[in-house]
Amino acid sequence: MTAMKSLIDKLEKNSVLSAEEYTQLIKSFTEDDAQYLFDKAKKIREKYYGHDIYIRGLIEFTNYCKNDCLYCGIRCSNKNTERYRLSKEEILDCCKKGYALSFRTFVLQGGEDPYYTTDRMTDIISSIKKLFPDCAVTLSLGEKSYEEYKAYFDAGADRYLLRHETADNEHYRMLHPETMSPENRKRCLKDLKSIGFQTGCGFMVGSPYQTAENLAEDMLFIKELRPDMVGIGPFIPAKNTPFEVRKSGTLGLTLFMLGLTRLTLPDVLLPATTALGTIHPLGREKGILAGANVVMPNLSPVSVRKKYLLYDNKICTGDEAAECRNCLQMRMKSIGCSIAVSRGDHIVKQGAKL
Ligand code: 5AD
Ligand code: FES
């Protein structure tokens, strides 16, 4: 038994490690240690979710953004991005197609676009909920005020995704313009939880300047916040951004962080992200085998897909929703899993006693 394996055993037993212990694992794990972690992570996923993989239909409804995050392809100072917005009718049409393909969660994701005022957003949310009362609506629209989040919730939105990007305040400032602060990011997450959203945070692996200590802080941050979902994907450079010449995060470290997350928050909803599928052809399958239990294929109209490029070489930008749905079904089957036709709520919110 290596020192790393004993740490993994300890994490399995206590669902938490100290910052030093997480750091040591992240710095020193071998491929053999990683496999040891993934086997445990997969067993824990199966204990809570069986062989079911939840799907979310992602609707990228605007690529306008008032922010200027240094890593992001749709940052406002990227003048090479052709901007688009979807109308309410176009969004509802995506939901209709998605519903027929057995999606029961719709994720509305966009840049921070002032065009979508609280009134416009709540109208879109309540229209989706009225047409599809058995579906969950997830929002991923960035930082807003408490009142705005509350209005979305009252209009029927169920969940909200806002990655914290990095729990380390200094690192956060290196990735964002001065107009954004780690304090406000964390305030948003606390507001979302207190309003009653199923809340998701998350971070990129291998982002510029990131250290093993930073990733250890991310683990302690999620332990403290107790989100319902955690989105983790590799950083991938995007053309025409300050980080365009940086290296991508690696498959190995991203998978390892997924495994650590499954052991730290055993029942969490954990997507195998599109970014993971972008850095390796079998990235999403490997993500599931490292403990993930959600996939989020794209429902956006193919005509706009190539415009929502947060990073380069994004997969599935030419594929119809039905193609991705079938593709993922096969991919999940190939690793002994199957896609569930269900809202796929966090297990605590399904009423299960833990
Ligand atoms: N590489 C990987 N992920 C990125 N995101 C934004 N830009 C990139 C990039 N270059 C992620 C951020 C954001 C989510 C919607 O996409 O973590 O929260
Ligand atoms: Fe989109 Fe495979 S998931 S083509």
Coordinates of C-alpha atoms and ligand atoms in Angstrom, one line a residue:
M1 CA 0.0 0.0 0.0
T2 CA 1.6 3.3 -1.1
A3 CA 1.3 6.5 0.8
M4 CA -1.0 7.9 -1.9
K5 CA -3.3 4.9 -1.7
S6 CA -3.6 5.2 2.0
L7 CA -4.6 8.9 1.5
I8 CA -7.3 7.7 -1.0
D9 CA -8.6 5.2 1.6
K10 CA -8.7 8.0 4.1
L11 CA -10.6 10.2 1.8
E12 CA -13.1 7.4 1.1
K13 CA -13.6 6.9 4.8
N14 CA -13.9 10.5 5.9
S15 CA -15.1 12.3 2.6
V16 CA -12.5 15.0 3.3
L17 CA -8.7 15.5 3.6
S18 CA -6.7 18.4 4.8
A19 CA -5.4 21.0 2.3
E20 CA -1.9 19.5 2.7
E21 CA -3.2 16.0 2.1
Y22 CA -5.2 16.9 -1.1
T23 CA -2.1 18.8 -2.3
Q24 CA 0.2 15.9 -1.8
L25 CA -2.2 13.6 -3.7
I26 CA -2.6 16.0 -6.6
K27 CA 1.2 16.6 -6.8
S28 CA 2.3 13.0 -6.6
F29 CA -0.3 10.5 -7.8
T30 CA 0.8 7.8 -10.3
E31 CA -1.3 6.1 -12.9
D32 CA -1.8 3.2 -10.6
D33 CA -3.0 5.5 -7.8
A34 CA -5.4 7.1 -10.2
Q35 CA -6.9 3.8 -11.2
Y36 CA -7.3 2.9 -7.5
L37 CA -9.2 6.2 -7.0
F38 CA -11.4 5.7 -10.1
D39 CA -12.4 2.2 -9.0
K40 CA -13.6 3.6 -5.7
A41 CA -15.3 6.6 -7.4
K42 CA -17.2 4.4 -9.8
K43 CA -18.4 2.2 -7.0
I44 CA -19.7 5.2 -5.1
R45 CA -21.5 6.6 -8.2
E46 CA -23.1 3.2 -8.6
K47 CA -24.2 3.1 -5.0
Y48 CA -26.2 6.3 -5.4
Y49 CA -27.1 6.4 -9.0
G50 CA -26.8 2.8 -10.3
H51 CA -25.9 2.6 -14.0
D52 CA -28.0 5.6 -14.8
I53 CA -26.5 8.6 -16.5
Y54 CA -28.5 11.8 -16.5
I55 CA -28.7 14.0 -19.6
R56 CA -29.2 17.8 -19.7
G57 CA -30.1 19.6 -22.9
L58 CA -27.8 22.6 -23.2
I59 CA -29.3 25.6 -25.0
E60 CA -26.6 28.3 -25.6
F61 CA -29.0 31.1 -26.2
T62 CA -26.7 34.2 -26.4
N63 CA -23.0 34.7 -26.9
Y64 CA -23.1 38.4 -26.0
C65 CA -21.2 39.0 -22.8
K66 CA -20.4 42.1 -20.9
N67 CA -17.6 40.4 -19.1
D68 CA -14.0 40.0 -20.2
C69 CA -12.7 36.8 -18.5
L70 CA -9.2 36.3 -19.8
Y71 CA -9.7 32.6 -20.7
C72 CA -13.1 32.8 -22.4
G73 CA -13.6 32.9 -26.2
I74 CA -16.8 35.0 -26.0
R75 CA -15.3 37.7 -23.8
C76 CA -16.5 41.2 -24.8
S77 CA -13.1 42.3 -26.2
N78 CA -13.0 39.4 -28.7
K79 CA -14.1 41.3 -31.7
N80 CA -13.8 38.3 -33.9
T81 CA -16.8 36.5 -32.4
E82 CA -20.0 36.9 -34.4
R83 CA -22.6 37.6 -31.8
Y84 CA -26.1 36.1 -31.8
R85 CA -29.2 35.8 -29.6
L86 CA -32.1 33.3 -29.7
S87 CA -35.6 34.5 -29.4
K88 CA -38.1 33.0 -26.9
E89 CA -39.7 31.1 -29.8
E90 CA -36.3 29.7 -30.9
I91 CA -35.6 28.6 -27.3
L92 CA -39.0 27.0 -26.9
D93 CA -38.4 25.2 -30.2
C94 CA -35.1 23.8 -28.9
C95 CA -37.0 22.5 -25.8
K96 CA -39.7 20.9 -28.0
K97 CA -37.0 19.0 -30.0
G98 CA -35.3 18.1 -26.8
Y99 CA -38.4 16.8 -25.1
A100 CA -39.0 14.5 -28.1
L101 CA -35.5 13.2 -27.6
S102 CA -36.3 12.4 -23.9
F103 CA -34.6 15.4 -22.3
R104 CA -36.2 16.3 -19.0
T105 CA -33.8 19.1 -18.1
F106 CA -33.1 22.2 -20.1
V107 CA -30.0 24.3 -19.3
L108 CA -30.2 27.8 -20.5
Q109 CA -26.6 29.0 -20.8
G110 CA -25.4 32.4 -22.1
G111 CA -22.9 35.2 -21.6
E112 CA -23.9 38.0 -19.3
D113 CA -26.1 39.7 -21.8
P114 CA -28.1 42.8 -20.5
Y115 CA -30.6 42.3 -23.4
Y116 CA -32.2 39.5 -21.3
T117 CA -33.7 41.7 -18.6
T118 CA -35.4 40.2 -15.6
D119 CA -38.7 40.5 -17.3
R120 CA -37.5 38.8 -20.5
M121 CA -35.8 36.0 -18.6
T122 CA -38.7 35.3 -16.3
D123 CA -41.1 35.2 -19.3
I124 CA -38.8 32.6 -21.0
I125 CA -38.5 30.5 -17.8
S126 CA -42.3 30.5 -17.0
S127 CA -43.1 29.7 -20.7
I128 CA -40.8 26.7 -20.6
K129 CA -42.3 25.5 -17.3
K130 CA -45.8 25.9 -18.6
L131 CA -45.2 23.9 -21.8
F132 CA -43.0 21.3 -20.0
P133 CA -44.2 21.0 -16.4
D134 CA -42.4 17.7 -15.9
C135 CA -39.0 19.2 -16.9
A136 CA -36.4 21.0 -14.8
V137 CA -35.0 24.4 -15.9
T138 CA -31.4 25.1 -15.1
L139 CA -29.9 28.5 -15.6
S140 CA -26.3 29.4 -16.3
L141 CA -26.3 33.2 -16.8
G142 CA -23.5 34.4 -14.6
E143 CA -23.5 36.9 -11.7
K144 CA -26.7 38.6 -10.8
S145 CA -28.2 40.3 -7.8
Y146 CA -30.1 38.4 -5.1
E147 CA -33.4 40.0 -6.3
E148 CA -32.8 38.9 -9.9
Y149 CA -31.9 35.3 -8.8
K150 CA -35.1 35.3 -6.6
A151 CA -37.2 36.4 -9.6
Y152 CA -35.9 33.6 -11.7
F153 CA -36.6 31.1 -8.9
D154 CA -40.1 32.5 -8.5
A155 CA -40.7 32.1 -12.2
G156 CA -40.0 28.4 -11.9
A157 CA -36.3 27.9 -12.5
D158 CA -35.0 24.9 -10.5
R159 CA -31.3 24.9 -10.7
Y160 CA -28.4 27.3 -11.3
L161 CA -24.8 26.7 -12.5
L162 CA -22.2 29.2 -11.6
R163 CA -18.6 27.9 -11.6
H164 CA -16.5 29.5 -9.0
E165 CA -13.6 28.9 -11.5
T166 CA -11.0 28.8 -8.7
A167 CA -11.4 29.0 -4.9
D168 CA -8.2 30.9 -4.5
N169 CA -8.8 34.7 -4.5
E170 CA -5.5 35.6 -5.8
H171 CA -5.7 33.1 -8.6
Y172 CA -9.2 34.3 -9.4
R173 CA -7.9 37.8 -10.0
M174 CA -5.3 36.5 -12.4
L175 CA -8.0 35.0 -14.6
H176 CA -10.5 37.8 -14.5
P177 CA -10.6 41.6 -15.2
E178 CA -10.5 44.0 -12.3
T179 CA -14.3 44.6 -12.6
M180 CA -14.9 41.0 -11.3
S181 CA -14.2 39.8 -7.8
P182 CA -13.9 36.4 -6.1
E183 CA -16.0 37.9 -3.2
N184 CA -19.0 38.6 -5.5
R185 CA -18.7 35.2 -7.2
K186 CA -18.9 33.5 -3.8
R187 CA -21.7 35.9 -2.7
C188 CA -23.7 34.7 -5.8
L189 CA -23.3 31.1 -4.9
K190 CA -24.4 31.6 -1.3
D191 CA -27.5 33.6 -2.5
L192 CA -28.4 30.9 -5.0
K193 CA -28.3 28.2 -2.3
S194 CA -30.2 30.3 0.2
I195 CA -33.0 31.0 -2.4
G196 CA -33.4 27.3 -2.8
F197 CA -31.9 26.6 -6.2
Q198 CA -30.1 23.2 -6.7
T199 CA -26.8 24.9 -7.1
G200 CA -23.7 24.0 -9.1
C201 CA -20.2 25.4 -8.8
G202 CA -17.1 24.2 -10.5
F203 CA -13.6 25.0 -11.8
M204 CA -11.3 24.5 -14.7
V205 CA -8.3 22.2 -14.4
G206 CA -5.0 23.4 -15.8
S207 CA -6.0 27.1 -16.1
P208 CA -3.0 29.5 -16.3
Y209 CA -1.1 30.0 -13.0
Q210 CA -3.1 27.2 -11.3
T211 CA -1.1 25.2 -8.6
A212 CA -1.8 21.9 -6.8
E213 CA -2.5 24.0 -3.7
N214 CA -5.2 25.9 -5.6
L215 CA -6.9 22.6 -6.6
A216 CA -6.7 21.5 -3.0
E217 CA -8.5 24.7 -2.0
D218 CA -11.2 23.9 -4.6
M219 CA -11.8 20.6 -2.9
L220 CA -12.2 22.3 0.5
F221 CA -14.4 25.0 -1.0
I222 CA -16.8 22.4 -2.4
K223 CA -16.8 20.5 0.8
E224 CA -17.9 23.7 2.7
L225 CA -20.4 24.9 0.1
R226 CA -22.0 21.5 -0.4
P227 CA -23.3 22.2 -3.9
D228 CA -25.7 19.8 -5.7
M229 CA -23.6 19.8 -8.8
V230 CA -19.9 20.4 -9.6
G231 CA -18.8 21.2 -13.2
I232 CA -15.1 20.3 -13.8
G233 CA -13.4 20.5 -17.2
P234 CA -9.9 21.1 -18.5
F235 CA -8.9 24.6 -19.4
I236 CA -8.5 24.8 -23.2
P237 CA -7.0 27.9 -24.9
A238 CA -9.3 30.0 -27.0
K239 CA -8.1 32.0 -30.0
N240 CA -8.1 35.8 -29.7
T241 CA -7.8 35.7 -25.9
P242 CA -4.8 36.6 -23.7
F243 CA -4.4 32.9 -22.9
E244 CA -4.5 31.7 -26.5
V245 CA -0.9 30.4 -26.4
R246 CA -1.3 28.6 -23.1
K247 CA -1.4 24.8 -22.7
S248 CA -4.7 22.9 -22.1
G249 CA -5.3 21.1 -18.9
T250 CA -4.5 17.4 -19.1
L251 CA -6.9 14.5 -19.3
G252 CA -5.1 12.7 -16.4
L253 CA -5.4 15.5 -13.9
T254 CA -9.0 16.4 -14.9
L255 CA -10.0 12.8 -14.4
F256 CA -8.2 12.7 -11.1
M257 CA -10.0 15.8 -9.9
L258 CA -13.4 14.2 -10.9
G259 CA -12.5 11.1 -8.8
L260 CA -11.5 13.2 -5.8
T261 CA -14.7 15.2 -6.1
R262 CA -16.8 12.0 -6.1
L263 CA -15.1 10.8 -2.9
T264 CA -15.4 14.2 -1.3
L265 CA -19.1 14.7 -2.1
P266 CA -20.3 11.1 -2.7
D267 CA -23.8 11.9 -4.0
V268 CA -23.0 15.0 -6.0
L269 CA -24.2 15.4 -9.7
L270 CA -21.0 15.5 -11.7
P271 CA -20.9 16.0 -15.4
A272 CA -18.4 14.6 -17.8
T273 CA -18.0 17.9 -19.7
T274 CA -17.8 18.7 -23.4
A275 CA -14.4 20.2 -22.7
L276 CA -13.3 16.8 -21.5
G277 CA -14.7 15.3 -24.7
T278 CA -12.7 17.9 -26.6
I279 CA -9.3 17.1 -25.3
H280 CA -9.7 13.3 -25.8
P281 CA -12.0 11.4 -28.1
L282 CA -13.1 9.2 -25.2
G283 CA -12.9 11.9 -22.6
R284 CA -16.5 11.7 -21.5
E285 CA -16.5 7.9 -21.2
K286 CA -13.3 8.1 -19.1
G287 CA -15.0 10.9 -17.0
I288 CA -17.9 8.6 -16.2
L289 CA -15.5 5.8 -15.3
A290 CA -13.7 8.2 -13.0
G291 CA -17.0 9.0 -11.1
A292 CA -19.0 11.4 -13.2
N293 CA -22.8 10.7 -13.8
V294 CA -24.1 13.5 -16.0
V295 CA -23.6 14.4 -19.7
M296 CA -24.8 17.7 -21.2
P297 CA -25.3 17.4 -25.0
N298 CA -26.1 20.5 -27.0
L299 CA -29.6 21.4 -28.1
S300 CA -28.7 24.7 -29.7
P301 CA -29.6 25.2 -33.3
V302 CA -26.7 23.9 -35.5
S303 CA -26.7 27.4 -37.2
V304 CA -25.4 29.1 -34.1
R305 CA -23.2 26.3 -32.6
K306 CA -19.9 27.4 -34.1
K307 CA -20.4 30.9 -32.6
Y308 CA -20.6 29.7 -29.0
L309 CA -16.9 28.9 -28.7
L310 CA -15.6 29.3 -25.2
Y311 CA -12.5 27.4 -26.3
D312 CA -11.0 26.1 -29.5
N313 CA -11.9 22.8 -31.3
K314 CA -15.1 22.3 -29.4
I315 CA -16.8 19.0 -30.3
C316 CA -20.3 18.5 -31.7
T317 CA -20.6 21.9 -33.3
G318 CA -21.8 20.4 -36.6
D319 CA -24.1 17.7 -35.1
E320 CA -27.9 17.8 -34.8
A321 CA -29.3 17.3 -31.3
A322 CA -30.6 13.9 -32.3
E323 CA -27.2 12.8 -33.5
C324 CA -25.6 13.8 -30.1
R325 CA -28.4 12.0 -28.3
N326 CA -27.8 8.8 -30.2
C327 CA -24.0 9.1 -30.1
L328 CA -24.1 9.5 -26.3
Q329 CA -26.5 6.6 -25.9
M330 CA -24.0 4.4 -27.7
R331 CA -21.0 5.8 -25.8
M332 CA -22.7 5.2 -22.4
K333 CA -23.8 1.7 -23.4
S334 CA -20.1 0.9 -24.4
I335 CA -19.2 1.4 -20.7
G336 CA -22.1 -0.4 -19.2
C337 CA -24.3 2.6 -18.4
S338 CA -27.6 3.9 -19.8
I339 CA -29.2 7.3 -20.2
A340 CA -32.1 7.9 -17.8
V341 CA -35.3 9.6 -19.0
S342 CA -35.8 11.7 -15.8
R343 CA -35.2 15.2 -14.5
G344 CA -32.2 13.7 -12.7
D345 CA -32.5 15.8 -9.5
H346 CA -29.9 15.7 -6.9
I347 CA -30.6 12.7 -4.8
V348 CA -31.3 14.7 -1.6
K349 CA -34.0 16.7 -3.4
Q350 CA -35.6 13.5 -4.6
G351 CA -36.5 12.9 -1.0
A352 CA -34.1 10.1 -0.4
K353 CA -32.8 9.7 3.1
L354 CA -29.0 9.5 3.3
Ligands
5AD1 N1 -11.5 26.4 -21.4 C1 -12.3 25.6 -20.7 N2 -13.4 26.0 -20.1 C2 -13.8 27.3 -20.2 N3 -14.9 27.9 -19.8 C3 -14.8 29.2 -20.3 N4 -13.7 29.4 -21.0 C4 -13.1 28.2 -21.1 C5 -11.9 27.7 -21.7 N5 -11.1 28.5 -22.4 C6 -15.8 27.4 -18.8 C7 -15.8 28.3 -17.5 C8 -17.3 28.7 -17.5 C9 -18.0 27.6 -18.3 C10 -19.3 28.0 -18.8 O1 -17.1 27.3 -19.3 O2 -15.5 27.5 -16.4 O3 -17.8 28.8 -16.2
FES2 FE1 -22.4 15.0 -30.2 FE2 -21.2 12.5 -30.2 S1 -22.2 13.7 -28.6 S2 -21.7 13.8 -31.9

